[in-house]
Amino acid sequence: MEALHRWCLQQLELPDDAPSALEPVSGDASFRRYFRLRTDLDSYVVMDAPPAHEDCRPFIDVAARLRAAGVHAPEILAQDLSRGWLLLEDLGDELYRETLDAAGADPARAEPLLADVFAVLQRLATAVDFSGLPPYDDARLQQELDLFPDWYLARHLDDPFSETERALWDELCRQLLASAAEQPQVFVHRDFHSCNLLRLERDNPGVIDFQDAVIGPVSYDLVSLLLDRYISWPRPQLEAWMEQFRQQVAAEVEPLTWRRWCDWMGLQRNLKIVGIFARLNYRDDKRGYLELIPRFADYVLDVIARYEKFAPCRDMLERRLCAR
């Protein structure tokens, strides 16, 4: 910590004894940690990403792509890749999660708050250079889906699929992958939700946690935003926002097809999240994630019930997700 603090002051051309404080901001589900450096003149955010576990280069690369497209990612003021340190512009600490909570999760009050967010979503899908980013292809999407039977069913519930159920699961996965593949492929943030968006007075919102960006389905970031881990919106409002975004980025797509793309993309993502949260608990000893599973299980159950094509696997998923 002393070395990190000293490095920050050196990058800012401040003396070692300059009045300043380095305070923890947060960690996340990875090995990255974040701190806020306060000086007499300004404040900054410092990323500490141990090179043995994390690579800062994707963060630097994607930040440049976003800023070039007019998306307010934090400016990178200094870097030391050998130690995994980045000195960043401070985008503040007013998370959209808190802003929406203050609105009482009321769609009428939330809609104007989200206007800037939808503008950024449109920019991500239409203006950000995604050349050379990893593809969000069948292999990667399937690897994510596998987290559900491997970690939630087998490890958390001790209730793995039977051979017959496994065949039904494989067919469900095939349908979800086909739906993802038929969508336009664009820049995808991969974790675009209310805890990675910061409310700002200018160039709102600030966007963070984008280092895992890929080329993937156009509906992905939208459903990441709408199917939030802390706020559940009424279905009519979800469909209204889905339609709004269709008109912004895919007006040529038939509305029912677009809604299916969104629902099925959300189903893939939420099955993955249930599995990830179980893995974080058991493999990484990160407590607190299991208690977040019920909301995502509810999202899964809602979509499974809406589409007759999922009827064969409905019972086997309902039984396990309701047993949580």
Coordinates of N, CA, C and O in Angstrom, one line a residue, residues 16-160:
D16 N 6.3 13.2 -1.8 CA 5.9 12.0 -1.0 C 5.1 12.4 0.2 O 4.3 11.7 0.8
D17 N 5.4 13.6 0.7 CA 4.7 14.1 2.0 C 3.5 15.0 1.7 O 3.0 15.7 2.6
A18 N 3.0 15.0 0.4 CA 1.9 15.8 0.1 C 0.7 15.3 0.8 O 0.5 14.1 1.0
P19 N -0.2 16.2 1.3 CA -1.4 15.8 2.0 C -2.3 14.9 1.1 O -2.7 15.4 0.0
S20 N -2.5 13.7 1.5 CA -3.3 12.8 0.6 C -3.6 11.6 1.4 O -3.1 11.3 2.5
A21 N -4.6 10.8 0.9 CA -5.1 9.6 1.6 C -5.5 8.6 0.5 O -6.2 9.0 -0.5
L22 N -5.2 7.4 0.7 CA -5.5 6.3 -0.2 C -6.5 5.4 0.6 O -6.2 4.8 1.6
E23 N -7.8 5.4 0.1 CA -8.9 4.7 0.8 C -9.5 3.6 0.0 O -9.6 3.8 -1.2
P24 N -9.8 2.5 0.6 CA -10.4 1.4 -0.2 C -11.8 1.9 -0.7 O -12.5 2.5 0.0
V25 N -12.1 1.5 -2.0 CA -13.4 1.8 -2.6 C -14.2 0.6 -2.7 O -15.3 0.4 -2.1
S26 N -13.6 -0.4 -3.3 CA -14.4 -1.7 -3.4 C -13.4 -2.7 -4.0 O -12.4 -2.4 -4.6
G27 N -13.9 -4.0 -3.9 CA -13.3 -5.1 -4.7 C -14.4 -5.6 -5.6 O -15.5 -5.0 -5.6
D28 N -14.2 -6.6 -6.3 CA -15.3 -7.2 -7.1 C -15.1 -8.7 -7.2 O -14.3 -9.3 -6.3
A29 N -15.7 -9.3 -8.1 CA -15.7 -10.8 -8.1 C -14.4 -11.3 -8.6 O -14.2 -12.5 -8.6
S30 N -13.5 -10.5 -9.1 CA -12.2 -10.9 -9.6 C -11.2 -10.6 -8.5 O -11.5 -10.3 -7.3
F31 N -9.9 -10.5 -8.9 CA -8.8 -10.2 -7.9 C -8.5 -8.7 -7.9 O -7.7 -8.3 -7.2
R32 N -9.2 -7.9 -8.7 CA -9.0 -6.5 -8.8 C -9.5 -5.8 -7.5 O -10.5 -6.2 -6.9
R33 N -8.7 -4.8 -7.1 CA -9.2 -4.0 -6.0 C -9.1 -2.5 -6.4 O -8.3 -2.2 -7.3
Y34 N -9.9 -1.7 -5.8 CA -10.0 -0.3 -6.2 C -9.8 0.6 -4.9 O -10.3 0.3 -3.9
F35 N -9.1 1.7 -5.1 CA -8.9 2.7 -4.0 C -9.2 4.1 -4.6 O -9.1 4.3 -5.8
R36 N -9.5 5.0 -3.7 CA -9.7 6.4 -4.0 C -8.5 7.2 -3.4 O -8.3 7.0 -2.2
L37 N -7.8 7.9 -4.2 CA -6.7 8.8 -3.7 C -7.3 10.2 -3.7 O -7.7 10.7 -4.7
R38 N -7.2 10.7 -2.5 CA -7.7 12.1 -2.3 C -6.5 13.0 -2.0 O -5.6 12.7 -1.2
T39 N -6.4 14.1 -2.8 CA -5.4 15.1 -2.5 C -6.1 16.4 -2.2 O -7.3 16.5 -2.3
D40 N -5.3 17.5 -2.0 CA -5.9 18.8 -1.7 C -6.6 19.3 -2.9 O -7.5 20.1 -2.8
L41 N -6.2 18.9 -4.1 CA -6.7 19.5 -5.3 C -7.8 18.6 -6.0 O -8.7 19.2 -6.6
D42 N -7.7 17.3 -5.9 CA -8.6 16.5 -6.6 C -8.7 15.1 -6.0 O -8.0 14.8 -5.0
S43 N -9.4 14.2 -6.6 CA -9.5 12.8 -6.2 C -9.3 11.9 -7.5 O -9.7 12.3 -8.6
Y44 N -8.8 10.7 -7.3 CA -8.6 9.8 -8.4 C -8.9 8.4 -7.9 O -9.0 8.1 -6.7
V45 N -9.1 7.5 -8.9 CA -9.3 6.1 -8.5 C -8.1 5.3 -9.0 O -7.5 5.5 -10.1
V46 N -7.7 4.4 -8.1 CA -6.5 3.5 -8.4 C -7.0 2.1 -8.5 O -7.7 1.6 -7.6
M47 N -6.6 1.4 -9.6 CA -6.9 0.0 -9.8 C -5.6 -0.8 -9.4 O -4.5 -0.5 -9.9
D48 N -5.8 -1.8 -8.6 CA -4.7 -2.7 -8.2 C -5.1 -4.1 -8.8 O -6.0 -4.7 -8.2
A49 N -4.5 -4.5 -9.8 CA -4.9 -5.8 -10.5 C -3.6 -6.7 -10.6 O -2.8 -6.5 -11.5
P50 N -3.4 -7.6 -9.6 CA -2.2 -8.4 -9.5 C -1.9 -9.1 -10.9 O -2.8 -9.9 -11.3
P51 N -0.8 -8.8 -11.5 CA -0.5 -9.4 -12.8 C -0.6 -10.9 -12.9 O -0.8 -11.5 -13.9
A52 N -0.3 -11.6 -11.7 CA -0.4 -13.1 -11.7 C -1.8 -13.5 -12.0 O -2.1 -14.7 -12.4
H53 N -2.8 -12.7 -11.7 CA -4.2 -13.1 -11.8 C -5.0 -12.3 -12.8 O -6.0 -12.7 -13.3
E54 N -4.6 -11.0 -13.1 CA -5.3 -10.1 -13.9 C -4.4 -9.5 -14.9 O -3.2 -9.3 -14.7
D55 N -5.0 -9.1 -16.1 CA -4.3 -8.5 -17.1 C -4.9 -7.1 -17.4 O -6.1 -7.0 -17.8
C56 N -4.2 -6.0 -17.2 CA -4.8 -4.7 -17.3 C -4.9 -4.3 -18.8 O -5.7 -3.3 -19.1
R57 N -4.3 -5.0 -19.7 CA -4.3 -4.5 -21.1 C -5.7 -4.5 -21.7 O -6.0 -3.5 -22.4
P58 N -6.5 -5.5 -21.5 CA -7.9 -5.3 -22.0 C -8.6 -4.1 -21.5 O -9.4 -3.5 -22.3
F59 N -8.5 -3.8 -20.2 CA -9.1 -2.6 -19.7 C -8.6 -1.3 -20.4 O -9.5 -0.5 -20.8
I60 N -7.3 -1.2 -20.6 CA -6.8 -0.1 -21.3 C -7.3 0.0 -22.7 O -7.7 1.1 -23.2
D61 N -7.3 -1.1 -23.4 CA -7.7 -1.2 -24.8 C -9.2 -0.8 -24.9 O -9.6 0.1 -25.8
V62 N -10.1 -1.4 -24.1 CA -11.5 -1.1 -24.2 C -11.8 0.3 -23.8 O -12.7 1.0 -24.4
A63 N -11.1 0.8 -22.8 CA -11.4 2.2 -22.4 C -11.1 3.2 -23.5 O -11.9 4.1 -23.7
A64 N -10.1 2.9 -24.3 CA -9.8 3.8 -25.4 C -10.8 3.7 -26.5 O -11.2 4.7 -27.1
R65 N -11.4 2.5 -26.7 CA -12.4 2.3 -27.7 C -13.7 3.1 -27.3 O -14.4 3.7 -28.1
L66 N -14.0 2.9 -26.0 CA -15.2 3.6 -25.5 C -15.1 5.1 -25.6 O -16.0 5.8 -26.1
R67 N -14.0 5.6 -25.2 CA -13.8 7.1 -25.2 C -13.8 7.6 -26.6 O -14.3 8.7 -26.8
A68 N -13.2 6.9 -27.5 CA -13.2 7.3 -28.9 C -14.6 7.4 -29.5 O -14.9 8.2 -30.4
A69 N -15.5 6.6 -28.9 CA -16.9 6.6 -29.4 C -17.8 7.6 -28.6 O -19.0 7.6 -28.8
G70 N -17.2 8.3 -27.7 CA -18.0 9.3 -26.9 C -18.7 8.7 -25.7 O -19.5 9.3 -25.1
V71 N -18.2 7.5 -25.3 CA -18.7 6.9 -24.0 C -17.8 7.3 -22.9 O -16.6 7.2 -23.0
H72 N -18.4 7.7 -21.8 CA -17.5 8.2 -20.7 C -17.0 7.1 -19.8 O -17.4 6.8 -18.7
A73 N -16.0 6.4 -20.4 CA -15.1 5.5 -19.6 C -14.1 6.4 -18.9 O -13.7 7.5 -19.4
P74 N -13.5 5.9 -17.7 CA -12.5 6.8 -17.0 C -11.3 7.0 -17.8 O -10.8 6.0 -18.5
E75 N -10.8 8.2 -17.8 CA -9.5 8.4 -18.5 C -8.4 7.7 -17.7 O -8.4 7.8 -16.4
I76 N -7.4 7.1 -18.4 CA -6.3 6.5 -17.7 C -5.2 7.5 -17.7 O -4.6 7.9 -18.7
L77 N -4.8 7.9 -16.5 CA -3.8 8.9 -16.3 C -2.4 8.4 -16.2 O -1.4 9.1 -16.5
A78 N -2.2 7.2 -15.7 CA -0.9 6.6 -15.6 C -1.1 5.1 -15.4 O -2.2 4.6 -15.0
Q79 N -0.1 4.3 -15.8 CA -0.1 2.9 -15.7 C 1.2 2.3 -15.4 O 2.3 2.8 -15.8
D80 N 1.2 1.2 -14.7 CA 2.4 0.3 -14.5 C 2.0 -1.1 -14.6 O 1.5 -1.7 -13.7
L81 N 2.1 -1.6 -15.8 CA 1.6 -3.0 -16.1 C 2.4 -4.0 -15.4 O 1.8 -5.1 -15.1
S82 N 3.6 -3.8 -15.1 CA 4.4 -4.8 -14.4 C 3.9 -5.1 -13.0 O 4.1 -6.1 -12.4
R83 N 3.2 -4.1 -12.4 CA 2.6 -4.2 -11.1 C 1.1 -4.2 -11.1 O 0.5 -4.4 -10.0
G84 N 0.5 -4.0 -12.3 CA -0.9 -4.1 -12.4 C -1.6 -2.9 -11.8 O -2.7 -3.0 -11.2
W85 N -1.0 -1.7 -11.9 CA -1.5 -0.5 -11.3 C -2.0 0.5 -12.4 O -1.3 0.7 -13.4
L86 N -3.2 1.0 -12.2 CA -3.7 2.1 -13.1 C -4.2 3.2 -12.3 O -4.9 3.0 -11.3
L87 N -3.8 4.4 -12.6 CA -4.3 5.6 -12.0 C -5.4 6.2 -13.0 O -5.1 6.5 -14.1
L88 N -6.6 6.3 -12.4 CA -7.8 6.6 -13.3 C -8.5 7.9 -12.9 O -8.5 8.3 -11.7
E89 N -9.2 8.5 -13.8 CA -10.1 9.6 -13.5 C -11.2 9.0 -12.5 O -11.6 7.9 -12.6
D90 N -11.5 9.9 -11.6 CA -12.5 9.5 -10.6 C -13.9 9.9 -11.1 O -14.2 11.1 -11.3
L91 N -14.8 8.9 -11.3 CA -16.1 9.2 -11.8 C -17.1 9.3 -10.7 O -18.3 9.4 -10.9
G92 N -16.6 9.4 -9.5 CA -17.5 9.6 -8.3 C -18.1 8.3 -7.8 O -17.6 7.2 -8.2
D93 N -19.0 8.3 -7.0 CA -19.5 7.1 -6.3 C -21.1 7.1 -6.3 O -21.7 6.3 -5.5
E94 N -21.7 7.8 -7.2 CA -23.2 7.8 -7.2 C -23.6 6.7 -8.3 O -23.8 7.0 -9.4
L95 N -23.8 5.5 -7.8 CA -24.1 4.4 -8.7 C -25.6 4.6 -9.1 O -26.5 5.1 -8.4
Y96 N -25.8 4.1 -10.4 CA -27.2 4.1 -10.8 C -28.1 3.3 -10.0 O -29.3 3.5 -9.9
R97 N -27.5 2.3 -9.4 CA -28.4 1.4 -8.5 C -29.0 2.3 -7.4 O -30.2 2.2 -7.1
E98 N -28.2 3.2 -6.8 CA -28.7 4.1 -5.7 C -29.7 5.1 -6.3 O -30.7 5.4 -5.7
T99 N -29.4 5.6 -7.5 CA -30.3 6.6 -8.1 C -31.7 5.9 -8.4 O -32.7 6.5 -8.1
L100 N -31.7 4.7 -8.9 CA -32.9 4.0 -9.2 C -33.6 3.6 -7.9 O -34.9 3.6 -7.8
D101 N -32.9 3.2 -6.9 CA -33.5 2.9 -5.6 C -34.2 4.1 -5.0 O -35.3 4.0 -4.5
A102 N -33.6 5.3 -5.2 CA -34.2 6.5 -4.7 C -35.5 6.9 -5.4 O -36.4 7.5 -4.9
A103 N -35.6 6.4 -6.6 CA -36.8 6.6 -7.4 C -37.9 5.6 -7.0 O -39.0 5.6 -7.6
G104 N -37.5 4.7 -6.1 CA -38.5 3.7 -5.6 C -38.8 2.6 -6.6 O -39.9 2.0 -6.6
A105 N -37.9 2.4 -7.5 CA -38.1 1.4 -8.6 C -39.4 1.6 -9.3 O -40.0 0.7 -9.8
D106 N -39.8 2.9 -9.4 CA -41.0 3.2 -10.1 C -40.7 3.5 -11.6 O -39.9 4.4 -11.9
P107 N -41.2 2.7 -12.5 CA -40.9 2.9 -13.9 C -41.1 4.4 -14.4 O -40.3 4.9 -15.2
A108 N -42.1 5.0 -14.0 CA -42.4 6.4 -14.4 C -41.3 7.3 -14.0 O -40.9 8.3 -14.7
R109 N -40.8 7.1 -12.8 CA -39.7 8.0 -12.3 C -38.3 7.5 -12.9 O -37.4 8.3 -13.0
A110 N -38.2 6.2 -13.2 CA -36.9 5.7 -13.7 C -36.7 6.1 -15.1 O -35.5 6.2 -15.5
E111 N -37.8 6.2 -15.9 CA -37.6 6.3 -17.3 C -36.7 7.6 -17.7 O -35.8 7.4 -18.5
P112 N -37.0 8.7 -17.1 CA -36.1 9.9 -17.5 C -34.7 9.7 -16.9 O -33.7 10.2 -17.6
L113 N -34.5 9.0 -15.8 CA -33.2 8.7 -15.3 C -32.4 7.8 -16.2 O -31.2 7.9 -16.3
L114 N -33.1 7.0 -17.0 CA -32.4 6.0 -17.9 C -32.2 6.5 -19.3 O -31.7 5.8 -20.1
A115 N -32.7 7.7 -19.6 CA -32.6 8.2 -20.9 C -31.1 8.3 -21.4 O -30.8 7.8 -22.5
D116 N -30.3 8.8 -20.6 CA -28.8 8.8 -20.9 C -28.2 7.4 -21.1 O -27.4 7.2 -21.9
V117 N -28.7 6.5 -20.2 CA -28.2 5.1 -20.3 C -28.6 4.5 -21.6 O -27.7 3.8 -22.2
F118 N -29.8 4.7 -22.1 CA -30.2 4.1 -23.4 C -29.4 4.8 -24.5 O -29.1 4.1 -25.5
A119 N -29.1 6.0 -24.4 CA -28.3 6.7 -25.4 C -26.9 6.0 -25.5 O -26.3 5.8 -26.6
V120 N -26.3 5.7 -24.3 CA -25.0 5.0 -24.3 C -25.2 3.6 -24.8 O -24.3 3.1 -25.6
L121 N -26.2 2.9 -24.5 CA -26.5 1.5 -25.0 C -26.5 1.6 -26.5 O -25.9 0.7 -27.2
Q122 N -27.2 2.6 -27.1 CA -27.2 2.7 -28.6 C -25.8 2.9 -29.1 O -25.4 2.3 -30.1
R123 N -25.0 3.7 -28.4 CA -23.7 4.0 -28.9 C -22.8 2.8 -28.8 O -22.0 2.5 -29.7
L124 N -23.0 2.0 -27.8 CA -22.2 0.7 -27.7 C -22.5 -0.2 -28.9 O -21.6 -0.8 -29.4
A125 N -23.8 -0.3 -29.2 CA -24.2 -1.2 -30.3 C -23.9 -0.7 -31.7 O -23.8 -1.5 -32.6
T126 N -23.7 0.6 -31.9 CA -23.5 1.2 -33.2 C -22.3 2.0 -33.5 O -21.9 2.2 -34.6
A127 N -21.5 2.4 -32.4 CA -20.4 3.3 -32.7 C -19.1 2.9 -32.2 O -18.0 3.4 -32.5
V128 N -19.0 1.9 -31.3 CA -17.8 1.4 -30.7 C -17.1 0.5 -31.6 O -17.7 -0.5 -32.1
D129 N -15.8 0.7 -31.9 CA -15.0 -0.2 -32.7 C -14.8 -1.5 -31.9 O -14.2 -1.5 -30.8
F130 N -15.3 -2.6 -32.5 CA -15.1 -3.9 -31.9 C -14.1 -4.8 -32.6 O -14.0 -6.0 -32.3
S131 N -13.4 -4.3 -33.6 CA -12.5 -5.2 -34.3 C -11.4 -5.7 -33.4 O -10.8 -5.0 -32.6
G132 N -11.2 -7.0 -33.5 CA -10.2 -7.7 -32.8 C -10.6 -8.1 -31.4 O -9.8 -8.8 -30.7
L133 N -11.8 -7.8 -30.9 CA -12.2 -8.3 -29.6 C -12.6 -9.8 -29.7 O -12.9 -10.3 -30.8
P134 N -12.5 -10.5 -28.6 CA -12.9 -11.9 -28.6 C -14.3 -12.1 -29.0 O -15.2 -11.3 -28.7
P135 N -14.7 -13.1 -29.8 CA -16.1 -13.4 -30.1 C -16.8 -14.0 -29.0 O -16.3 -14.9 -28.3
Y136 N -18.0 -13.6 -28.8 CA -18.9 -14.3 -27.8 C -19.6 -15.4 -28.6 O -20.8 -15.3 -28.9
D137 N -18.9 -16.4 -28.9 CA -19.4 -17.5 -29.8 C -20.0 -18.6 -29.0 O -20.1 -18.6 -27.8
D138 N -20.4 -19.7 -29.8 CA -21.1 -20.8 -29.2 C -20.3 -21.4 -28.1 O -20.8 -21.8 -27.0
A139 N -19.0 -21.6 -28.3 CA -18.1 -22.2 -27.3 C -18.1 -21.4 -26.0 O -18.2 -22.0 -24.9
R140 N -18.0 -20.1 -26.1 CA -18.0 -19.3 -24.8 C -19.3 -19.3 -24.2 O -19.4 -19.4 -22.9
L141 N -20.4 -19.1 -24.9 CA -21.7 -19.1 -24.4 C -22.1 -20.5 -23.7 O -22.7 -20.5 -22.6
Q142 N -21.6 -21.6 -24.3 CA -21.9 -22.9 -23.8 C -21.1 -23.1 -22.5 O -21.6 -23.7 -21.5
Q143 N -19.9 -22.6 -22.5 CA -19.0 -22.7 -21.3 C -19.7 -22.0 -20.1 O -19.7 -22.5 -19.0
E144 N -20.3 -20.9 -20.4 CA -21.1 -20.2 -19.3 C -22.3 -20.9 -18.9 O -22.6 -21.0 -17.7
L145 N -23.0 -21.5 -19.8 CA -24.2 -22.3 -19.5 C -23.8 -23.5 -18.6 O -24.6 -23.9 -17.7
D146 N -22.7 -24.1 -18.9 CA -22.3 -25.2 -18.1 C -22.1 -24.9 -16.6 O -22.1 -25.9 -15.8
L147 N -21.9 -23.7 -16.3 CA -21.7 -23.3 -14.9 C -23.0 -23.7 -14.1 O -22.9 -24.0 -12.9
F148 N -24.1 -23.6 -14.7 CA -25.4 -23.9 -14.0 C -25.4 -25.4 -13.5 O -25.6 -25.6 -12.3
P149 N -25.3 -26.4 -14.4 CA -25.3 -27.8 -13.9 C -24.1 -28.1 -13.0 O -24.2 -28.9 -12.1
D150 N -22.9 -27.5 -13.4 CA -21.7 -27.9 -12.7 C -21.6 -27.3 -11.2 O -21.2 -28.0 -10.3
W151 N -22.0 -26.1 -11.1 CA -21.8 -25.4 -9.8 C -23.1 -25.3 -9.0 O -23.1 -25.5 -7.8
Y152 N -24.2 -25.0 -9.7 CA -25.5 -24.8 -8.9 C -26.1 -26.1 -8.6 O -26.5 -26.4 -7.5
L153 N -26.3 -26.9 -9.6 CA -27.0 -28.2 -9.4 C -26.1 -29.2 -8.7 O -26.5 -29.7 -7.6
A154 N -24.9 -29.5 -9.2 CA -24.1 -30.6 -8.7 C -23.5 -30.2 -7.3 O -23.4 -31.0 -6.4
R155 N -23.0 -28.9 -7.3 CA -22.3 -28.5 -6.0 C -23.2 -27.9 -5.0 O -23.2 -28.3 -3.8
H156 N -24.0 -27.0 -5.4 CA -24.9 -26.3 -4.4 C -26.1 -27.2 -3.9 O -26.3 -27.3 -2.7
L157 N -26.8 -27.8 -4.9 CA -28.0 -28.6 -4.6 C -27.7 -30.0 -4.4 O -28.5 -30.8 -3.8
D158 N -26.5 -30.5 -4.9 CA -26.2 -31.9 -4.9 C -27.3 -32.7 -5.6 O -27.8 -33.7 -5.2
D159 N -27.8 -32.1 -6.7 CA -28.9 -32.7 -7.5 C -28.6 -32.6 -9.0 O -29.3 -31.8 -9.7
P160 N -27.7 -33.3 -9.5 CA -27.3 -33.2 -10.9 C -28.4 -33.7 -11.8 O -29.3 -34.4 -11.4

